[in-house]
Structure formats: structure tokens, C-alpha cells
């Protein structure tokens, strides 16, 4: 004779298995979301730093361009001895980024070669590791034309 409506051990096991399955699904979809979102840009730690980006030829065409980044402090003094990296991405998915490390050209100028692989809209994220240990990050949008 059954006195209590306690679930059978099998039912309990089924329920905890279901809970586990749901938990796994929730966690994996959260991870997928993170991965699917746009490349997280490193945080800008130096909003007081003035950064400019120039490219030649201007406007750039598919192929090689010379990019020059300038860095100046809040007083307009050039920032030298920074480490400047560039990452170019198109505004549509499925493209390989264009990466370059700029050479210190002196006077707060940093030069890099960027090889545009396709005509269209690009954005370049410039990350400058400053001598004071901070990181300046800026985004520059540009359109690359067909040669
Ligand atoms: Cu493209």
C-alpha cells in the first residue's frame, strides 16, 4: 500500500538529469552569444591622448597603403616610444582582419603598411601602449576603393 505520493527514485533521477541538461544548454548558449558578438575592443585608458590616423594614398585602394598614426599628450607634446598596433576589419563578417605593427618614426609618429584585401567600408582599431603604461585605443572608419 502506498502512503505517500513521493516520486520514485527513477523519476527523481530523471528530473535532476533534466535540470542538468537545461543548465548545460543555458551555459553553452551564453558562451555562444559571447563568441558571436563583435570582437570586444580593448578599453581606452587614455582619453586625454590625441591620436590621429592618416593613410596614403587617400582615399586608399585595394592593395598596400601607408598608415601614419600620431600621438600627442594633453599639452600637444608628441608621445614617443609607444608601441602601436593596428587592426583593420571590414564592416561585414567573414573577413580576415588586417594586422600591422607600426614602426616608431620619431616625433610621435608611427608608420605601418596596411594591405587592404577588399574594397568597401573598413574600420581600423589602433592600440597604442603608452610609455606611462596606459593603453590608448581609437577607431577610425574609412572606405577602400577598387584600384
Ligand atoms: Cu570584405
PDB file of C-alpha atoms and ligand atoms in Angstrom:
ATOM      1  CA  UNK A   1       0.000   0.000   0.000  1.00  0.00           C
ATOM      2  CA  UNK A   2       1.413   3.436  -0.990  1.00  0.00           C
ATOM      3  CA  UNK A   3       1.084   6.048   1.689  1.00  0.00           C
ATOM      4  CA  UNK A   4       2.855   8.977   0.202  1.00  0.00           C
ATOM      5  CA  UNK A   5       2.975  10.343  -3.331  1.00  0.00           C
ATOM      6  CA  UNK A   6       6.764  10.512  -3.225  1.00  0.00           C
ATOM      7  CA  UNK A   7       8.250  10.266  -6.675  1.00  0.00           C
ATOM      8  CA  UNK A   8      10.056   7.080  -7.453  1.00  0.00           C
ATOM      9  CA  UNK A   9      13.872   7.213  -7.387  1.00  0.00           C
ATOM     10  CA  UNK A  10      13.825   6.834 -11.154  1.00  0.00           C
ATOM     11  CA  UNK A  11      11.619   9.923 -11.566  1.00  0.00           C
ATOM     12  CA  UNK A  12      13.888  11.932  -9.259  1.00  0.00           C
ATOM     13  CA  UNK A  13      16.907  10.906 -11.276  1.00  0.00           C
ATOM     14  CA  UNK A  14      15.135  11.863 -14.496  1.00  0.00           C
ATOM     15  CA  UNK A  15      14.282  15.285 -13.098  1.00  0.00           C
ATOM     16  CA  UNK A  16      17.827  16.062 -11.934  1.00  0.00           C
ATOM     17  CA  UNK A  17      19.123  14.910 -15.309  1.00  0.00           C
ATOM     18  CA  UNK A  18      16.701  17.307 -16.993  1.00  0.00           C
ATOM     19  CA  UNK A  19      17.832  20.148 -14.707  1.00  0.00           C
ATOM     20  CA  UNK A  20      21.435  19.411 -15.581  1.00  0.00           C
ATOM     21  CA  UNK A  21      20.622  19.349 -19.290  1.00  0.00           C
ATOM     22  CA  UNK A  22      18.853  22.724 -19.080  1.00  0.00           C
ATOM     23  CA  UNK A  23      21.774  24.167 -17.140  1.00  0.00           C
ATOM     24  CA  UNK A  24      24.234  22.955 -19.767  1.00  0.00           C
ATOM     25  CA  UNK A  25      22.089  24.410 -22.567  1.00  0.00           C
ATOM     26  CA  UNK A  26      21.794  27.793 -20.833  1.00  0.00           C
ATOM     27  CA  UNK A  27      25.524  27.948 -20.156  1.00  0.00           C
ATOM     28  CA  UNK A  28      26.529  26.940 -23.670  1.00  0.00           C
ATOM     29  CA  UNK A  29      24.151  29.432 -25.283  1.00  0.00           C
ATOM     30  CA  UNK A  30      25.590  32.184 -23.079  1.00  0.00           C
ATOM     31  CA  UNK A  31      29.077  31.234 -24.271  1.00  0.00           C
ATOM     32  CA  UNK A  32      27.927  31.124 -27.896  1.00  0.00           C
ATOM     33  CA  UNK A  33      26.443  34.592 -27.512  1.00  0.00           C
ATOM     34  CA  UNK A  34      29.723  35.913 -26.210  1.00  0.00           C
ATOM     35  CA  UNK A  35      31.609  34.343 -29.071  1.00  0.00           C
ATOM     36  CA  UNK A  36      29.115  35.525 -31.647  1.00  0.00           C
ATOM     37  CA  UNK A  37      29.214  39.164 -30.623  1.00  0.00           C
ATOM     38  CA  UNK A  38      31.556  41.623 -32.252  1.00  0.00           C
ATOM     39  CA  UNK A  39      35.206  41.497 -31.321  1.00  0.00           C
ATOM     40  CA  UNK A  40      35.442  43.213 -27.956  1.00  0.00           C
ATOM     41  CA  UNK A  41      37.601  46.266 -28.279  1.00  0.00           C
ATOM     42  CA  UNK A  42      40.170  46.870 -25.604  1.00  0.00           C
ATOM     43  CA  UNK A  43      39.189  49.715 -23.322  1.00  0.00           C
ATOM     44  CA  UNK A  44      40.681  53.127 -23.914  1.00  0.00           C
ATOM     45  CA  UNK A  45      42.603  54.132 -20.810  1.00  0.00           C
ATOM     46  CA  UNK A  46      43.893  57.442 -22.146  1.00  0.00           C
ATOM     47  CA  UNK A  47      41.060  59.707 -23.371  1.00  0.00           C
ATOM     48  CA  UNK A  48      43.339  62.729 -22.855  1.00  0.00           C
ATOM     49  CA  UNK A  49      45.721  61.493 -25.553  1.00  0.00           C
ATOM     50  CA  UNK A  50      45.166  62.874 -29.050  1.00  0.00           C
ATOM     51  CA  UNK A  51      45.521  60.257 -31.757  1.00  0.00           C
ATOM     52  CA  UNK A  52      45.279  60.902 -35.481  1.00  0.00           C
ATOM     53  CA  UNK A  53      45.259  58.425 -38.321  1.00  0.00           C
ATOM     54  CA  UNK A  54      46.250  59.244 -41.882  1.00  0.00           C
ATOM     55  CA  UNK A  55      46.534  56.916 -44.825  1.00  0.00           C
ATOM     56  CA  UNK A  56      48.202  57.360 -48.178  1.00  0.00           C
ATOM     57  CA  UNK A  57      47.117  57.102 -50.853  1.00  0.00           C
ATOM     58  CA  UNK A  58      43.995  58.875 -49.625  1.00  0.00           C
ATOM     59  CA  UNK A  59      41.434  57.536 -50.288  1.00  0.00           C
ATOM     60  CA  UNK A  60      43.101  54.132 -50.017  1.00  0.00           C
ATOM     61  CA  UNK A  61      42.699  51.498 -52.707  1.00  0.00           C
ATOM     62  CA  UNK A  62      42.841  47.695 -52.536  1.00  0.00           C
ATOM     63  CA  UNK A  63      46.498  46.837 -52.028  1.00  0.00           C
ATOM     64  CA  UNK A  64      49.118  48.444 -49.845  1.00  0.00           C
ATOM     65  CA  UNK A  65      48.733  51.737 -48.028  1.00  0.00           C
ATOM     66  CA  UNK A  66      50.963  53.555 -45.626  1.00  0.00           C
ATOM     67  CA  UNK A  67      49.204  54.456 -42.420  1.00  0.00           C
ATOM     68  CA  UNK A  68      50.620  57.074 -40.089  1.00  0.00           C
ATOM     69  CA  UNK A  69      49.399  57.363 -36.518  1.00  0.00           C
ATOM     70  CA  UNK A  70      50.339  60.392 -34.446  1.00  0.00           C
ATOM     71  CA  UNK A  71      50.187  60.549 -30.681  1.00  0.00           C
ATOM     72  CA  UNK A  72      50.205  63.699 -28.573  1.00  0.00           C
ATOM     73  CA  UNK A  73      49.556  64.314 -24.920  1.00  0.00           C
ATOM     74  CA  UNK A  74      47.058  66.773 -23.432  1.00  0.00           C
ATOM     75  CA  UNK A  75      49.596  69.592 -23.902  1.00  0.00           C
ATOM     76  CA  UNK A  76      50.087  68.788 -27.572  1.00  0.00           C
ATOM     77  CA  UNK A  77      53.517  67.306 -26.966  1.00  0.00           C
ATOM     78  CA  UNK A  78      54.338  64.269 -29.135  1.00  0.00           C
ATOM     79  CA  UNK A  79      54.338  60.939 -27.347  1.00  0.00           C
ATOM     80  CA  UNK A  80      57.355  58.903 -28.318  1.00  0.00           C
ATOM     81  CA  UNK A  81      58.378  55.327 -27.590  1.00  0.00           C
ATOM     82  CA  UNK A  82      54.852  53.956 -27.695  1.00  0.00           C
ATOM     83  CA  UNK A  83      54.002  50.553 -29.129  1.00  0.00           C
ATOM     84  CA  UNK A  84      51.354  50.993 -31.801  1.00  0.00           C
ATOM     85  CA  UNK A  85      49.365  48.157 -33.322  1.00  0.00           C
ATOM     86  CA  UNK A  86      46.667  48.379 -35.966  1.00  0.00           C
ATOM     87  CA  UNK A  87      43.830  46.052 -36.776  1.00  0.00           C
ATOM     88  CA  UNK A  88      41.684  46.636 -39.828  1.00  0.00           C
ATOM     89  CA  UNK A  89      38.308  44.941 -40.161  1.00  0.00           C
ATOM     90  CA  UNK A  90      35.567  45.263 -42.721  1.00  0.00           C
ATOM     91  CA  UNK A  91      32.113  46.125 -41.511  1.00  0.00           C
ATOM     92  CA  UNK A  92      30.729  42.764 -42.637  1.00  0.00           C
ATOM     93  CA  UNK A  93      31.553  39.379 -41.115  1.00  0.00           C
ATOM     94  CA  UNK A  94      33.626  36.614 -42.617  1.00  0.00           C
ATOM     95  CA  UNK A  95      36.771  38.578 -43.421  1.00  0.00           C
ATOM     96  CA  UNK A  96      40.243  38.092 -42.032  1.00  0.00           C
ATOM     97  CA  UNK A  97      41.464  41.159 -40.161  1.00  0.00           C
ATOM     98  CA  UNK A  98      44.442  43.088 -41.478  1.00  0.00           C
ATOM     99  CA  UNK A  99      47.065  43.393 -38.752  1.00  0.00           C
ATOM    100  CA  UNK A 100      50.147  45.565 -38.552  1.00  0.00           C
ATOM    101  CA  UNK A 101      52.641  46.765 -36.006  1.00  0.00           C
ATOM    102  CA  UNK A 102      53.719  50.356 -36.591  1.00  0.00           C
ATOM    103  CA  UNK A 103      57.334  51.460 -36.585  1.00  0.00           C
ATOM    104  CA  UNK A 104      58.326  54.440 -34.442  1.00  0.00           C
ATOM    105  CA  UNK A 105      59.145  57.194 -36.942  1.00  0.00           C
ATOM    106  CA  UNK A 106      60.018  59.714 -34.227  1.00  0.00           C
ATOM    107  CA  UNK A 107      58.231  62.905 -33.244  1.00  0.00           C
ATOM    108  CA  UNK A 108      55.186  61.000 -32.053  1.00  0.00           C
ATOM    109  CA  UNK A 109      54.624  59.448 -35.475  1.00  0.00           C
ATOM    110  CA  UNK A 110      54.180  55.747 -36.105  1.00  0.00           C
ATOM    111  CA  UNK A 111      54.055  54.258 -39.587  1.00  0.00           C
ATOM    112  CA  UNK A 112      52.651  50.943 -40.754  1.00  0.00           C
ATOM    113  CA  UNK A 113      51.859  49.210 -44.017  1.00  0.00           C
ATOM    114  CA  UNK A 114      48.277  48.008 -44.337  1.00  0.00           C
ATOM    115  CA  UNK A 115      47.263  45.663 -47.126  1.00  0.00           C
ATOM    116  CA  UNK A 116      43.594  46.153 -47.944  1.00  0.00           C
ATOM    117  CA  UNK A 117      42.147  42.899 -49.240  1.00  0.00           C
ATOM    118  CA  UNK A 118      38.782  44.160 -50.484  1.00  0.00           C
ATOM    119  CA  UNK A 119      37.061  47.375 -51.484  1.00  0.00           C
ATOM    120  CA  UNK A 120      34.391  48.686 -49.141  1.00  0.00           C
ATOM    121  CA  UNK A 121      33.965  50.028 -45.653  1.00  0.00           C
ATOM    122  CA  UNK A 122      36.667  49.288 -43.130  1.00  0.00           C
ATOM    123  CA  UNK A 123      37.420  50.343 -39.595  1.00  0.00           C
ATOM    124  CA  UNK A 124      40.849  50.392 -38.060  1.00  0.00           C
ATOM    125  CA  UNK A 125      41.349  49.913 -34.342  1.00  0.00           C
ATOM    126  CA  UNK A 126      44.610  51.488 -33.243  1.00  0.00           C
ATOM    127  CA  UNK A 127      46.000  50.370 -29.916  1.00  0.00           C
ATOM    128  CA  UNK A 128      48.889  52.371 -28.516  1.00  0.00           C
ATOM    129  CA  UNK A 129      50.716  51.145 -25.446  1.00  0.00           C
ATOM    130  CA  UNK A 130      51.998  54.386 -23.970  1.00  0.00           C
ATOM    131  CA  UNK A 131      55.289  54.851 -22.119  1.00  0.00           C
ATOM    132  CA  UNK A 132      53.291  55.567 -18.948  1.00  0.00           C
ATOM    133  CA  UNK A 133      51.788  52.085 -19.107  1.00  0.00           C
ATOM    134  CA  UNK A 134      48.324  53.124 -20.222  1.00  0.00           C
ATOM    135  CA  UNK A 135      46.671  51.987 -23.431  1.00  0.00           C
ATOM    136  CA  UNK A 136      45.071  54.401 -25.881  1.00  0.00           C
ATOM    137  CA  UNK A 137      42.520  52.803 -28.199  1.00  0.00           C
ATOM    138  CA  UNK A 138      40.795  54.606 -31.065  1.00  0.00           C
ATOM    139  CA  UNK A 139      38.672  53.597 -34.011  1.00  0.00           C
ATOM    140  CA  UNK A 140      38.972  55.128 -37.482  1.00  0.00           C
ATOM    141  CA  UNK A 141      36.496  54.442 -40.261  1.00  0.00           C
ATOM    142  CA  UNK A 142      37.469  54.563 -43.902  1.00  0.00           C
ATOM    143  CA  UNK A 143      36.369  53.424 -47.308  1.00  0.00           C
ATOM    144  CA  UNK A 144      38.705  51.457 -49.532  1.00  0.00           C
ATOM    145  CA  UNK A 145      38.109  51.838 -53.267  1.00  0.00           C
ATOM    146  CA  UNK A 146      38.791  49.451 -56.095  1.00  0.00           C
ATOM    147  CA  UNK A 147      42.178  50.195 -57.682  1.00  0.00           C
TER     148      UNK A 147
HETATM  149 CU1  LIG B   1      35.039  42.275 -47.310  1.00  0.00          CU
END
